[in-house]
């Protein structure tokens, strides 16, 4: 189970959606719920998260960790947004 979904359940709340994103001040992004990598380059990255395509735009982007449906991207992250569904 996702760490964030588990926290929400323990607090009596609900986790909605197929992914979780934490943006660390534009210097790194942690994404939980990634099903597959759609595309990666140093300025744009796309990840499939269920039926949603999550996009990251920035400079010098690098995947620093990948595994178990979680991805950490470092670099200068300018934006994180959903694109049209897959």
PDB file of C-alpha atoms in Angstrom:
ATOM      1  CA  UNK A   1       0.000   0.000   0.000  1.00  0.00           C
ATOM      2  CA  UNK A   2       1.080   3.542  -0.691  1.00  0.00           C
ATOM      3  CA  UNK A   3       2.581   5.383   2.256  1.00  0.00           C
ATOM      4  CA  UNK A   4       0.331   8.381   1.577  1.00  0.00           C
ATOM      5  CA  UNK A   5      -2.821   6.272   1.213  1.00  0.00           C
ATOM      6  CA  UNK A   6      -1.985   4.526   4.479  1.00  0.00           C
ATOM      7  CA  UNK A   7      -1.559   7.871   6.282  1.00  0.00           C
ATOM      8  CA  UNK A   8      -4.893   9.118   4.911  1.00  0.00           C
ATOM      9  CA  UNK A   9      -6.693   5.949   6.044  1.00  0.00           C
ATOM     10  CA  UNK A  10      -5.154   6.079   9.539  1.00  0.00           C
ATOM     11  CA  UNK A  11      -6.290   9.685   9.892  1.00  0.00           C
ATOM     12  CA  UNK A  12      -9.829   8.760   8.848  1.00  0.00           C
ATOM     13  CA  UNK A  13      -9.489  10.433   5.479  1.00  0.00           C
ATOM     14  CA  UNK A  14      -9.455   9.218   1.947  1.00  0.00           C
ATOM     15  CA  UNK A  15      -6.782   9.225  -0.731  1.00  0.00           C
ATOM     16  CA  UNK A  16      -8.303  10.066  -4.102  1.00  0.00           C
ATOM     17  CA  UNK A  17      -6.584   9.507  -7.417  1.00  0.00           C
ATOM     18  CA  UNK A  18      -4.128   7.091  -8.924  1.00  0.00           C
ATOM     19  CA  UNK A  19      -0.914   8.907  -7.993  1.00  0.00           C
ATOM     20  CA  UNK A  20       0.767  11.166  -5.432  1.00  0.00           C
ATOM     21  CA  UNK A  21       3.259  13.944  -6.233  1.00  0.00           C
ATOM     22  CA  UNK A  22       5.534  15.769  -3.824  1.00  0.00           C
ATOM     23  CA  UNK A  23       7.446  18.742  -5.248  1.00  0.00           C
ATOM     24  CA  UNK A  24      10.537  19.648  -3.249  1.00  0.00           C
ATOM     25  CA  UNK A  25      10.788  23.353  -4.077  1.00  0.00           C
ATOM     26  CA  UNK A  26      11.361  22.771  -7.783  1.00  0.00           C
ATOM     27  CA  UNK A  27      14.613  20.889  -7.119  1.00  0.00           C
ATOM     28  CA  UNK A  28      13.143  17.370  -7.059  1.00  0.00           C
ATOM     29  CA  UNK A  29       9.799  15.628  -7.505  1.00  0.00           C
ATOM     30  CA  UNK A  30       8.705  12.337  -5.948  1.00  0.00           C
ATOM     31  CA  UNK A  31       5.896  10.489  -7.754  1.00  0.00           C
ATOM     32  CA  UNK A  32       4.101   7.462  -6.359  1.00  0.00           C
ATOM     33  CA  UNK A  33       1.718   5.402  -8.501  1.00  0.00           C
ATOM     34  CA  UNK A  34       3.703   5.251 -11.761  1.00  0.00           C
ATOM     35  CA  UNK A  35       2.646   2.316 -13.946  1.00  0.00           C
ATOM     36  CA  UNK A  36       5.096   2.923 -16.809  1.00  0.00           C
ATOM     37  CA  UNK A  37       7.466   5.458 -18.312  1.00  0.00           C
ATOM     38  CA  UNK A  38       6.076   7.131 -21.443  1.00  0.00           C
ATOM     39  CA  UNK A  39       9.073   9.340 -22.293  1.00  0.00           C
ATOM     40  CA  UNK A  40      12.179  10.771 -20.668  1.00  0.00           C
ATOM     41  CA  UNK A  41      14.594  13.504 -21.675  1.00  0.00           C
ATOM     42  CA  UNK A  42      16.386  16.328 -19.902  1.00  0.00           C
ATOM     43  CA  UNK A  43      13.544  18.843 -20.425  1.00  0.00           C
ATOM     44  CA  UNK A  44      10.351  16.745 -20.500  1.00  0.00           C
ATOM     45  CA  UNK A  45       9.217  13.547 -18.815  1.00  0.00           C
ATOM     46  CA  UNK A  46       5.924  11.679 -19.093  1.00  0.00           C
ATOM     47  CA  UNK A  47       4.679   8.894 -16.823  1.00  0.00           C
ATOM     48  CA  UNK A  48       1.530   6.762 -17.031  1.00  0.00           C
ATOM     49  CA  UNK A  49      -0.268   6.754 -13.680  1.00  0.00           C
ATOM     50  CA  UNK A  50      -3.359   4.615 -14.160  1.00  0.00           C
ATOM     51  CA  UNK A  51      -5.405   6.256 -16.933  1.00  0.00           C
ATOM     52  CA  UNK A  52      -3.613   9.581 -16.486  1.00  0.00           C
ATOM     53  CA  UNK A  53      -0.446  10.840 -18.154  1.00  0.00           C
ATOM     54  CA  UNK A  54       1.586  12.920 -15.705  1.00  0.00           C
ATOM     55  CA  UNK A  55       3.987  15.414 -17.313  1.00  0.00           C
ATOM     56  CA  UNK A  56       7.054  17.190 -15.908  1.00  0.00           C
ATOM     57  CA  UNK A  57       8.806  20.078 -17.627  1.00  0.00           C
ATOM     58  CA  UNK A  58      12.097  21.644 -16.572  1.00  0.00           C
ATOM     59  CA  UNK A  59      15.848  21.727 -17.105  1.00  0.00           C
ATOM     60  CA  UNK A  60      18.513  19.080 -16.477  1.00  0.00           C
ATOM     61  CA  UNK A  61      15.874  16.571 -15.409  1.00  0.00           C
ATOM     62  CA  UNK A  62      17.173  13.158 -14.338  1.00  0.00           C
ATOM     63  CA  UNK A  63      15.515  10.081 -12.901  1.00  0.00           C
ATOM     64  CA  UNK A  64      17.493   9.554  -9.708  1.00  0.00           C
ATOM     65  CA  UNK A  65      15.385   6.696  -8.309  1.00  0.00           C
ATOM     66  CA  UNK A  66      12.937   4.284  -9.903  1.00  0.00           C
ATOM     67  CA  UNK A  67      11.240   1.229  -8.478  1.00  0.00           C
ATOM     68  CA  UNK A  68       8.043  -0.196  -7.068  1.00  0.00           C
ATOM     69  CA  UNK A  69       5.842   2.344  -8.833  1.00  0.00           C
ATOM     70  CA  UNK A  70       7.814   5.271  -7.392  1.00  0.00           C
ATOM     71  CA  UNK A  71      10.006   7.740  -9.280  1.00  0.00           C
ATOM     72  CA  UNK A  72      12.225  10.558  -8.044  1.00  0.00           C
ATOM     73  CA  UNK A  73      13.197  13.187 -10.609  1.00  0.00           C
ATOM     74  CA  UNK A  74      15.881  15.775  -9.863  1.00  0.00           C
ATOM     75  CA  UNK A  75      16.811  18.943 -11.731  1.00  0.00           C
ATOM     76  CA  UNK A  76      15.077  22.303 -12.141  1.00  0.00           C
ATOM     77  CA  UNK A  77      11.395  21.326 -12.212  1.00  0.00           C
ATOM     78  CA  UNK A  78       9.240  24.104 -13.664  1.00  0.00           C
ATOM     79  CA  UNK A  79       5.880  22.335 -13.827  1.00  0.00           C
ATOM     80  CA  UNK A  80       4.049  19.116 -13.068  1.00  0.00           C
ATOM     81  CA  UNK A  81       0.638  18.581 -14.662  1.00  0.00           C
ATOM     82  CA  UNK A  82      -1.800  16.059 -16.080  1.00  0.00           C
ATOM     83  CA  UNK A  83      -2.036  15.632 -19.838  1.00  0.00           C
ATOM     84  CA  UNK A  84      -4.855  14.039 -21.798  1.00  0.00           C
ATOM     85  CA  UNK A  85      -5.615  10.511 -20.659  1.00  0.00           C
ATOM     86  CA  UNK A  86      -3.777   7.585 -22.240  1.00  0.00           C
TER      87      UNK A  86
END
